[in-house]
Short mmCIF file of C-alpha atoms in Angstrom, two decimals:
data_model
loop_
_atom_site.label_atom_id
_atom_site.label_comp_id
_atom_site.label_asym_id
_atom_site.label_seq_id
_atom_site.Cartn_x
_atom_site.Cartn_y
_atom_site.Cartn_z
CA MET Y 1 -15.80 -12.89 -52.99
CA THR Y 2 -13.22 -14.95 -51.56
CA VAL Y 3 -12.27 -16.05 -47.90
CA GLN Y 4 -8.49 -15.71 -48.17
CA PRO Y 5 -7.10 -17.64 -45.34
CA HIS Y 6 -3.70 -15.62 -45.03
CA ASP Y 7 -1.38 -14.35 -42.56
CA ASP Y 8 -1.25 -15.32 -38.77
CA TYR Y 9 -0.80 -11.18 -38.01
CA ALA Y 10 -2.68 -12.01 -35.02
CA LEU Y 11 0.09 -13.90 -33.56
CA ILE Y 12 2.38 -11.19 -32.16
CA GLY Y 13 3.83 -9.68 -29.21
CA THR Y 14 4.81 -6.21 -29.83
CA GLN Y 15 5.79 -3.55 -27.72
CA ALA Y 16 5.70 0.06 -29.81
CA CYS Y 17 8.10 1.56 -27.33
CA GLY Y 18 10.52 -1.43 -27.21
CA PRO Y 19 11.90 -4.23 -29.30
CA LEU Y 20 10.37 -7.65 -29.54
CA ARG Y 21 11.48 -10.82 -28.00
CA GLU Y 22 13.21 -13.16 -30.27
CA GLU Y 23 10.34 -15.82 -29.95
CA ASP Y 24 7.66 -13.16 -31.00
CA LYS Y 25 9.68 -11.97 -33.95
CA MET Y 26 9.22 -15.32 -34.91
CA LYS Y 27 5.64 -15.08 -35.20
CA VAL Y 28 5.17 -11.63 -37.26
CA TYR Y 29 4.40 -11.78 -40.64
CA VAL Y 30 2.13 -10.22 -43.08
CA LEU Y 31 2.45 -9.91 -46.63
CA GLY Y 32 1.35 -11.00 -49.99
CA ALA Y 33 -1.83 -10.56 -52.20
CA SER Y 34 -3.75 -10.02 -49.27
CA VAL Y 35 -3.07 -9.09 -45.74
CA ALA Y 36 -6.80 -10.47 -44.83
CA ALA Y 37 -6.91 -13.73 -42.89
CA LEU Y 38 -9.98 -15.56 -43.21
CA CYS Y 39 -12.10 -12.88 -44.50
CA ALA Y 40 -14.46 -13.24 -47.40
CA THR Y 41 -14.10 -10.75 -50.08
CA GLY Y 42 -16.80 -11.51 -52.77
CA ALA Y 43 -16.33 -12.65 -56.62
CA VAL Y 44 -19.69 -10.38 -57.34
CA ALA Y 45 -17.79 -7.85 -56.24
CA GLY Y 46 -14.20 -6.40 -57.41
CA GLY Y 47 -14.04 -8.87 -60.62
CA ILE Y 48 -14.20 -12.54 -60.32
CA GLU Y 49 -11.03 -13.08 -58.10
CA ARG Y 50 -11.57 -15.97 -55.57
CA ASN Y 51 -8.51 -16.68 -54.12
CA SER Y 52 -5.03 -15.02 -53.88
CA ASN Y 53 -1.24 -16.63 -52.86
CA ASN Y 54 -0.42 -16.21 -49.53
CA TYR Y 55 3.30 -14.50 -50.06
CA GLY Y 56 3.72 -14.04 -46.60
CA LEU Y 57 4.34 -17.84 -45.81
CA LEU Y 58 7.66 -16.86 -47.01
CA TYR Y 59 8.47 -15.02 -44.04
CA GLU Y 60 7.76 -17.98 -41.84
CA ASP Y 61 11.00 -19.98 -40.53
CA GLY Y 62 11.53 -23.33 -41.52
CA ASN Y 63 9.56 -25.85 -43.58
CA GLN Y 64 5.90 -24.48 -43.78
CA ILE Y 65 2.81 -26.44 -45.27
CA GLU Y 66 -0.62 -24.52 -45.12
CA LEU Y 67 -4.09 -25.73 -46.29
CA THR Y 68 -6.99 -23.32 -46.66
CA PHE Y 69 -10.81 -23.57 -47.03
CA ALA Y 70 -13.44 -21.04 -47.85
CA HIS Y 71 -17.14 -21.23 -48.19
CA ILE Y 72 -18.92 -18.25 -49.61
CA SER Y 73 -22.68 -17.51 -49.75
CA PRO Y 74 -23.89 -14.33 -51.71
CA THR Y 75 -27.13 -13.16 -52.27
CA VAL Y 76 -27.79 -11.08 -55.38
CA LYS Y 77 -31.11 -10.37 -56.39
CA GLY Y 78 -32.50 -7.47 -58.68
CA LYS Y 79 -36.01 -6.01 -59.48
CA TYR Y 80 -37.52 -5.70 -62.90
CA VAL Y 81 -38.58 -2.56 -64.25
CA GLY Y 82 -42.05 -3.80 -64.83
CA GLY Y 83 -42.21 -5.57 -61.47
CA GLY Y 84 -40.87 -9.30 -60.36
CA SER Y 85 -37.52 -10.49 -58.77
CA THR Y 86 -34.78 -11.93 -60.83
CA GLY Y 87 -34.23 -14.36 -58.26
CA ASP Y 88 -30.59 -15.13 -56.63
CA MET Y 89 -28.34 -15.33 -59.26
CA ALA Y 90 -25.29 -15.72 -57.57
CA GLY Y 91 -24.46 -19.17 -56.97
CA ASP Y 92 -22.45 -20.63 -53.40
CA TYR Y 93 -18.89 -21.95 -53.94
CA THR Y 94 -16.07 -23.42 -51.80
CA SER Y 95 -12.44 -22.23 -52.51
CA THR Y 96 -9.36 -24.28 -51.13
CA GLY Y 97 -5.49 -23.80 -51.40
CA VAL Y 98 -2.51 -25.58 -50.46
CA ALA Y 99 1.02 -23.74 -49.86
CA TYR Y 100 4.51 -24.87 -49.05
CA LYS Y 101 7.73 -23.03 -47.91
CA THR Y 102 11.28 -24.09 -47.28
CA ASP Y 103 14.42 -22.39 -46.75
CA ILE Y 104 17.25 -23.39 -49.38
CA THR Y 105 19.77 -21.14 -47.64
CA ASP Y 106 19.84 -18.71 -44.69
CA GLN Y 107 18.57 -16.04 -47.23
CA LEU Y 108 17.15 -17.98 -49.96
CA SER Y 109 13.50 -19.29 -49.48
CA PHE Y 110 11.14 -20.95 -51.85
CA GLY Y 111 7.32 -21.37 -52.04
CA LEU Y 112 4.85 -23.29 -54.10
CA TYR Y 113 0.79 -22.19 -54.11
CA PHE Y 114 -1.69 -24.04 -55.57
CA ASN Y 115 -5.52 -22.58 -55.68
CA ASP Y 116 -8.55 -21.88 -57.38
CA GLY Y 117 -7.61 -18.10 -58.49
CA TYR Y 118 -10.68 -17.04 -60.44
CA GLY Y 119 -14.28 -18.06 -60.75
CA ALA Y 120 -18.05 -17.12 -61.37
CA ASP Y 121 -21.22 -18.99 -61.18
CA SER Y 122 -24.54 -16.58 -62.31
CA THR Y 123 -27.51 -18.27 -62.85
CA TYR Y 124 -30.99 -16.40 -63.38
CA SER Y 125 -33.96 -18.52 -62.49
CA GLU Y 126 -36.82 -15.90 -62.42
CA GLY Y 127 -38.52 -13.40 -64.92
CA PHE Y 128 -37.26 -12.18 -67.94
CA TYR Y 129 -33.42 -13.20 -67.48
CA THR Y 130 -34.22 -16.80 -66.86
CA GLY Y 131 -31.96 -19.05 -68.40
CA LEU Y 132 -28.87 -16.47 -68.29
CA ASN Y 133 -26.39 -18.62 -67.16
CA ALA Y 134 -22.13 -18.05 -67.18
CA GLU Y 135 -19.54 -20.47 -65.38
CA TRP Y 136 -15.84 -19.89 -65.34
CA ASP Y 137 -13.34 -22.08 -63.39
CA SER Y 138 -9.70 -21.39 -62.82
CA THR Y 139 -6.73 -23.04 -61.07
CA GLN Y 140 -3.58 -21.25 -59.99
CA THR Y 141 0.17 -22.45 -59.35
CA ALA Y 142 2.58 -19.94 -58.26
CA VAL Y 143 6.51 -20.56 -57.83
CA ILE Y 144 7.95 -17.84 -56.04
CA LEU Y 145 11.71 -17.37 -54.55
CA LYS Y 146 12.37 -14.98 -51.79
CA TYR Y 147 15.65 -13.57 -51.54
CA GLN Y 148 16.55 -11.64 -47.96
CA ALA Y 149 18.97 -9.26 -48.91
CA THR Y 150 19.44 -7.58 -45.27
CA ASP Y 151 17.71 -7.70 -41.96
CA ARG Y 152 15.35 -5.06 -43.31
CA ILE Y 153 15.04 -5.60 -47.08
CA SER Y 154 13.85 -8.37 -49.06
CA VAL Y 155 12.86 -9.15 -52.67
CA TYR Y 156 10.82 -12.06 -54.07
CA GLY Y 157 9.76 -12.91 -57.74
CA GLY Y 158 8.39 -16.09 -59.64
CA VAL Y 159 5.90 -17.33 -62.06
CA ARG Y 160 2.22 -18.29 -61.65
CA TYR Y 161 0.31 -20.43 -64.21
CA VAL Y 162 -3.31 -19.84 -64.31
CA GLU Y 163 -5.44 -22.59 -66.17
CA SER Y 164 -8.98 -21.52 -67.11
CA SER Y 165 -12.40 -22.83 -68.96
CA ALA Y 166 -15.90 -20.73 -69.11
CA ASP Y 167 -19.05 -21.65 -70.66
CA ILE Y 168 -22.06 -19.13 -71.36
CA THR Y 169 -25.65 -19.29 -72.17
CA ILE Y 170 -27.77 -16.55 -73.05
CA PRO Y 171 -31.58 -17.36 -73.54
CA ASP Y 172 -33.70 -17.05 -76.49
CA GLN Y 173 -35.87 -14.20 -75.05
CA MET Y 174 -32.62 -11.90 -74.62
CA ILE Y 175 -31.37 -11.93 -77.84
CA ARG Y 176 -35.05 -11.90 -79.46
CA LYS Y 177 -36.23 -8.56 -77.87
CA PRO Y 178 -33.73 -6.47 -79.18
CA TYR Y 179 -34.71 -7.22 -82.50
CA GLU Y 180 -38.24 -7.06 -81.76
CA ASP Y 181 -37.94 -3.72 -80.62
CA GLY Y 182 -35.89 -2.63 -83.60
CA ALA Y 183 -38.32 -4.34 -86.05
CA ALA Y 184 -41.15 -1.91 -84.33
CA GLN Y 185 -38.98 0.97 -84.66
CA ALA Y 186 -37.88 0.20 -88.48
CA THR Y 187 -41.48 -0.35 -89.44
CA ALA Y 188 -42.74 3.04 -88.11
CA GLY Y 189 -39.41 4.72 -89.51
CA ALA Y 190 -40.63 2.96 -93.03
CA ALA Y 191 -43.97 4.30 -92.69
CA ALA Y 192 -42.91 7.56 -91.92
CA ALA Y 193 -40.65 7.73 -94.76
CA GLU Y 194 -43.23 6.28 -97.20
CA ALA Y 195 -45.50 9.30 -96.22
CA ALA Y 196 -42.80 12.17 -96.63
CA TYR Y 197 -40.91 10.73 -99.71
CA GLY Y 198 -42.95 8.05 -101.36
CA PRO Y 199 -42.97 4.24 -101.86
CA ALA Y 200 -40.46 4.26 -104.58
CA ASP Y 201 -37.67 6.61 -102.82
CA PRO Y 202 -34.67 4.78 -101.95
CA ARG Y 203 -34.69 6.13 -98.44
CA THR Y 204 -38.05 4.58 -98.17
CA ILE Y 205 -36.79 1.12 -100.01
CA GLY Y 206 -33.89 0.89 -97.51
CA ALA Y 207 -36.19 1.67 -94.08
CA GLN Y 208 -38.48 -1.15 -95.71
CA GLN Y 209 -35.56 -3.79 -96.22
CA LEU Y 210 -34.17 -3.07 -92.71
CA ALA Y 211 -37.42 -3.35 -91.17
CA ALA Y 212 -38.04 -6.89 -92.75
CA GLN Y 213 -34.66 -8.08 -91.88
CA LEU Y 214 -35.19 -7.21 -88.39
CA ASN Y 215 -38.72 -8.70 -88.10
CA ALA Y 216 -37.48 -11.94 -90.04
CA VAL Y 217 -35.14 -12.59 -86.60
CA ALA Y 218 -38.09 -11.38 -84.21
CA THR Y 219 -40.56 -13.75 -85.93
CA SER Y 220 -38.43 -17.02 -86.43
CA THR Y 221 -39.84 -19.99 -84.97
CA ASP Y 222 -36.06 -21.22 -84.42
CA SER Y 223 -34.23 -20.54 -81.46
CA LEU Y 224 -31.98 -17.60 -81.00
CA GLU Y 225 -30.43 -19.05 -77.59
CA PHE Y 226 -26.82 -18.31 -78.02
CA THR Y 227 -24.12 -20.89 -76.17
CA ALA Y 228 -19.98 -20.58 -75.97
CA GLN Y 229 -17.96 -22.92 -74.51
CA ALA Y 230 -14.14 -22.13 -73.90
CA GLU Y 231 -11.96 -24.90 -73.67
CA LYS Y 232 -9.48 -24.99 -70.97
CA ASP Y 233 -6.54 -22.74 -71.52
CA GLY Y 234 -3.46 -22.24 -69.70
CA ARG Y 235 -0.96 -19.26 -69.32
CA PHE Y 236 1.97 -17.89 -67.95
CA GLY Y 237 2.38 -14.79 -65.73
CA TYR Y 238 5.22 -13.25 -63.46
CA VAL Y 239 5.21 -11.95 -59.80
CA LEU Y 240 7.83 -9.29 -58.46
CA GLY Y 241 7.47 -7.99 -54.96
CA ALA Y 242 9.94 -6.47 -52.38
CA ALA Y 243 9.57 -5.75 -48.57
CA TYR Y 244 11.15 -3.08 -45.93
CA GLU Y 245 10.89 -4.54 -42.26
CA ILE Y 246 11.96 -2.99 -39.07
CA PRO Y 247 11.76 -6.13 -36.84
CA ASP Y 248 12.07 -4.53 -33.62
CA ILE Y 249 8.66 -3.22 -34.06
CA ALA Y 250 6.89 -5.46 -36.21
CA LEU Y 251 6.97 -2.98 -39.06
CA ARG Y 252 6.64 -4.30 -42.41
CA VAL Y 253 5.70 -2.68 -45.54
CA GLY Y 254 5.60 -4.72 -48.85
CA LEU Y 255 4.71 -4.20 -52.43
CA THR Y 256 3.38 -6.73 -54.93
CA TRP Y 257 2.94 -6.50 -58.54
CA GLN Y 258 1.24 -9.37 -60.73
CA SER Y 259 1.36 -9.28 -64.55
CA ALA Y 260 -1.75 -9.87 -66.45
CA ILE Y 261 -2.28 -13.06 -68.09
CA THR Y 262 -3.91 -13.32 -71.88
CA HIS Y 263 -5.96 -16.64 -72.32
CA GLU Y 264 -6.48 -17.79 -75.70
CA PHE Y 265 -9.31 -19.92 -75.72
CA ASP Y 266 -10.33 -22.71 -78.40
CA THR Y 267 -14.30 -21.36 -78.41
CA THR Y 268 -17.24 -23.36 -79.78
CA GLU Y 269 -20.39 -21.22 -80.63
CA ASN Y 270 -24.04 -22.01 -81.24
CA SER Y 271 -27.30 -20.41 -82.39
CA PHE Y 272 -29.52 -22.45 -84.35
CA GLY Y 273 -31.68 -19.23 -85.36
CA PHE Y 274 -28.57 -17.54 -86.73
CA GLY Y 275 -27.39 -20.30 -88.51
CA VAL Y 276 -24.48 -20.71 -86.20
CA ILE Y 277 -23.75 -24.11 -85.41
CA GLY Y 278 -20.32 -25.66 -83.92
CA VAL Y 279 -18.72 -22.61 -84.99
CA GLU Y 280 -14.99 -22.82 -83.87
CA SER Y 281 -12.73 -19.45 -83.37
CA THR Y 282 -10.07 -18.39 -80.68
CA THR Y 283 -11.06 -15.94 -77.89
CA GLU Y 284 -8.62 -13.71 -76.25
CA ILE Y 285 -9.39 -12.67 -72.83
CA GLU Y 286 -6.99 -10.72 -70.27
CA MET Y 287 -6.84 -11.62 -66.54
CA PRO Y 288 -5.75 -8.20 -65.35
CA GLN Y 289 -2.35 -7.11 -63.53
CA SER Y 290 -2.54 -5.94 -59.86
CA VAL Y 291 -0.39 -4.13 -57.67
CA ALA Y 292 -0.80 -4.53 -53.89
CA LEU Y 293 0.58 -2.72 -51.05
CA ASP Y 294 0.75 -4.43 -47.46
CA PHE Y 295 1.79 -2.73 -44.16
CA GLN Y 296 1.89 -3.95 -40.74
CA THR Y 297 3.23 -2.19 -37.35
CA GLY Y 298 2.89 -2.76 -33.80
CA VAL Y 299 1.12 -0.21 -31.86
CA ALA Y 300 1.19 -1.66 -28.41
CA LYS Y 301 2.20 -4.67 -26.53
CA ASP Y 302 0.60 -7.65 -28.04
CA THR Y 303 -1.18 -5.43 -30.51
CA LEU Y 304 -1.01 -4.80 -34.55
CA VAL Y 305 -2.25 -2.63 -36.61
CA PHE Y 306 -2.38 -3.78 -40.64
CA GLY Y 307 -3.82 -3.10 -43.93
CA GLN Y 308 -3.45 -3.24 -47.61
CA VAL Y 309 -4.29 -1.20 -51.00
CA LYS Y 310 -4.83 -3.21 -53.96
CA TRP Y 311 -5.44 -2.11 -57.34
CA VAL Y 312 -6.65 -4.83 -59.93
CA GLU Y 313 -7.06 -3.53 -63.59
CA TRP Y 314 -10.50 -5.24 -64.06
CA SER Y 315 -11.46 -2.74 -66.92
CA LYS Y 316 -9.36 -4.91 -69.27
CA TRP Y 317 -11.28 -8.01 -68.48
CA GLU Y 318 -13.84 -8.64 -71.03
CA VAL Y 319 -15.55 -11.63 -73.03
CA ARG Y 320 -16.02 -10.95 -76.57
CA THR Y 321 -16.44 -13.80 -78.90
CA GLN Y 322 -16.53 -13.94 -82.76
CA GLU Y 323 -19.93 -15.18 -83.35
CA TYR Y 324 -21.64 -13.18 -80.76
CA GLU Y 325 -19.77 -10.01 -81.74
CA THR Y 326 -21.30 -10.50 -85.43
CA VAL Y 327 -24.67 -11.19 -84.57
CA THR Y 328 -25.00 -8.57 -81.68
CA GLY Y 329 -21.96 -5.82 -82.19
CA ASP Y 330 -21.23 -6.22 -78.66
CA ALA Y 331 -18.93 -8.38 -76.16
CA ILE Y 332 -21.04 -11.03 -74.13
CA THR Y 333 -19.94 -9.32 -70.71
CA GLY Y 334 -17.05 -7.11 -69.32
CA ILE Y 335 -15.98 -4.79 -66.54
CA ASP Y 336 -15.96 -1.25 -67.13
CA ASP Y 337 -13.85 0.15 -64.14
CA ASP Y 338 -10.59 -1.01 -62.58
CA VAL Y 339 -10.95 -1.98 -58.50
CA ILE Y 340 -9.33 -0.46 -55.93
CA THR Y 341 -9.89 -2.25 -52.58
CA TRP Y 342 -8.91 -0.67 -49.07
CA GLN Y 343 -8.15 -3.08 -46.15
CA LEU Y 344 -7.55 -1.73 -42.26
CA GLY Y 345 -7.70 -4.13 -39.23
CA VAL Y 346 -6.12 -4.82 -35.81
CA GLY Y 347 -4.97 -7.97 -34.09
CA ARG Y 348 -4.47 -8.78 -30.45
CA ARG Y 349 -2.82 -11.63 -29.03
CA PHE Y 350 -4.41 -12.78 -25.76
CA SER Y 351 -2.10 -15.80 -24.55
CA ASP Y 352 0.58 -17.92 -26.22
CA GLU Y 353 -2.40 -20.28 -27.66
CA PHE Y 354 -4.77 -17.60 -28.52
CA SER Y 355 -5.28 -14.14 -30.67
CA GLY Y 356 -7.87 -12.62 -32.83
CA PHE Y 357 -8.34 -9.89 -35.44
CA ALA Y 358 -11.08 -7.66 -36.76
CA ARG Y 359 -10.95 -5.94 -40.40
CA VAL Y 360 -12.87 -3.72 -42.24
CA THR Y 361 -12.65 -3.75 -46.32
CA TYR Y 362 -13.87 -1.32 -48.77
CA GLU Y 363 -14.25 -0.68 -52.53
CA LYS Y 364 -16.08 2.54 -53.80
CA SER Y 365 -19.18 2.36 -56.32
CA ASN Y 366 -18.03 3.40 -59.57
CA GLY Y 367 -21.71 3.99 -61.08
CA GLY Y 368 -22.28 3.18 -64.71
CA ILE Y 369 -23.96 0.31 -66.34
CA ALA Y 370 -23.46 -3.15 -64.36
CA SER Y 371 -23.02 -6.53 -66.19
CA ARG Y 372 -25.91 -8.95 -65.56
CA LEU Y 373 -23.14 -11.61 -64.66
CA ALA Y 374 -21.80 -9.62 -62.30
CA PRO Y 375 -24.42 -7.18 -60.84
CA THR Y 376 -22.81 -5.05 -58.01
CA ASP Y 377 -20.82 -2.02 -57.75
CA GLY Y 378 -18.27 -1.63 -54.70
CA ARG Y 379 -19.03 -3.34 -51.24
CA ILE Y 380 -18.15 -2.68 -47.50
CA SER Y 381 -17.34 -5.76 -45.14
CA LEU Y 382 -16.51 -6.53 -41.78
CA GLY Y 383 -14.47 -9.74 -40.78
CA VAL Y 384 -13.52 -11.28 -37.55
CA GLY Y 385 -11.63 -14.02 -36.62
CA GLY Y 386 -8.73 -15.95 -34.39
CA THR Y 387 -5.98 -18.33 -34.40
CA TYR Y 388 -5.48 -21.07 -31.94
CA THR Y 389 -1.65 -22.65 -31.68
CA ASP Y 390 -0.29 -25.67 -30.54
CA GLY Y 391 3.13 -26.37 -31.14
CA ALA Y 392 3.86 -26.54 -34.87
CA MET Y 393 0.51 -26.28 -35.72
CA LYS Y 394 -1.88 -22.94 -36.32
CA LEU Y 395 -5.61 -23.34 -36.59
CA ARG Y 396 -7.22 -20.28 -37.82
CA GLY Y 397 -10.85 -19.44 -38.68
CA GLY Y 398 -12.78 -16.36 -39.62
CA ILE Y 399 -16.05 -14.74 -40.83
CA GLU Y 400 -16.72 -11.65 -42.69
CA PHE Y 401 -20.33 -10.23 -43.68
CA ALA Y 402 -20.40 -8.20 -46.75
CA LYS Y 403 -22.94 -5.32 -47.89
CA LEU Y 404 -22.72 -5.18 -51.76
CA GLY Y 405 -22.87 -1.91 -53.52
CA ASP Y 406 -26.31 -1.08 -55.55
CA ALA Y 407 -26.43 -1.39 -59.15
CA GLU Y 408 -28.47 -1.03 -62.41
CA ASP Y 409 -28.03 -2.90 -65.65
CA GLY Y 410 -28.86 -1.64 -69.49
CA SER Y 411 -32.38 -2.41 -69.12
CA GLY Y 412 -33.00 -0.52 -65.65
CA THR Y 413 -33.22 -3.69 -63.67
CA LYS Y 414 -32.03 -2.77 -60.19
CA PHE Y 415 -29.96 -5.07 -57.92
CA GLU Y 416 -30.17 -3.33 -54.44
CA SER Y 417 -29.59 -4.27 -50.81
CA ASN Y 418 -27.69 -7.55 -51.76
CA THR Y 419 -25.19 -9.32 -49.07
CA LEU Y 420 -22.51 -11.55 -48.90
CA MET Y 421 -21.53 -14.06 -45.93
CA GLY Y 422 -18.26 -16.02 -45.87
CA ILE Y 423 -16.37 -18.51 -43.70
CA GLY Y 424 -12.58 -19.45 -43.75
CA ALA Y 425 -10.26 -21.98 -42.03
CA ALA Y 426 -6.78 -22.57 -42.62
CA MET Y 427 -4.13 -25.15 -40.89
CA THR Y 428 -0.54 -24.89 -40.93
CA PHE Y 429 2.01 -27.39 -39.96
CA ALA Y 430 5.81 -26.50 -39.51
CA PHE Y 431 8.13 -29.16 -39.67
#
């Protein structure tokens, strides 16, 4: 769900049948965690990533500062099995970032990045899920060095530091309902056991005890609402990448790996009805590793084709707190499948000042049971944008529209025909 204002791939003067002019070579760079310039990718699709580092900035000449801004507006609604709407559970959000690049030597470059890498804001306001809420906030800082080994081969790498916090509320009725259903089934089972084996049979007594235990929770006058607060935690990860380029035809292929980062949150849980009051524990949550393959090439004069394939191991991401698991035997939420994102686009320079691009993004639907905190499955989107250059300043803007994949949660609630709209802007200064 991200507007990711990245590489200025539209500012190109390429000729597929001949070399670039020297002044045009300086304008060619598309590399990094995403080749998408100013397009929205939604946090409700493909995990909770909101922003990624523009490692393509390392390929710009001289000193550079880049400021980015994006506003994302998803609409995610579901229909309950018995009728009625969940309301729009996905909140709008704004994403910002700052990046700095400088050349240390002719072959060695330094990059510094700061942005809000991950995030989620899910709130249900209608029907049975009313009161279900989850918030995740992160900031991401990365320090990267790039070494230009030859005019065609370069490598880069460094560390990134992600600091995150989370706050989750699960309302009374969502926890009580399984106990009510379980108590009804256990009571029926106890009656059947008594009829079959008699009231003194151990099987009957066991069934009656289970029914009594479940019924005590189901009919409790105390609130079963469950809350978990994960205090801010920061951890380091690693970045490694390499690129091969042929400057004369604006060709660059780059591969970037970002390691997983495992948070160890100090967590406080509360549920008065279960006697869980201010219980503290440690919750481990893994922010997944990723691999991105980016490419670009000139195909005609002033025209560039670009794309990316990115794999993120979101199946490793799961929120499983100590007391909630004790009470329910399950995790609070998680993502079942890894996500592969495909992007393909074209950039076109219209003049020395103006250029534009269009891009399509696709994530397939994996099926299965969707999390209520991210109830979408796949997406397809179209983004368009442009760049204005005035001397050392580049101003870029874009808009993206996404159709989010239909999904169904464990209760049969269906989330269908949902969408996302994002706008973004970026400003880069060379000095």
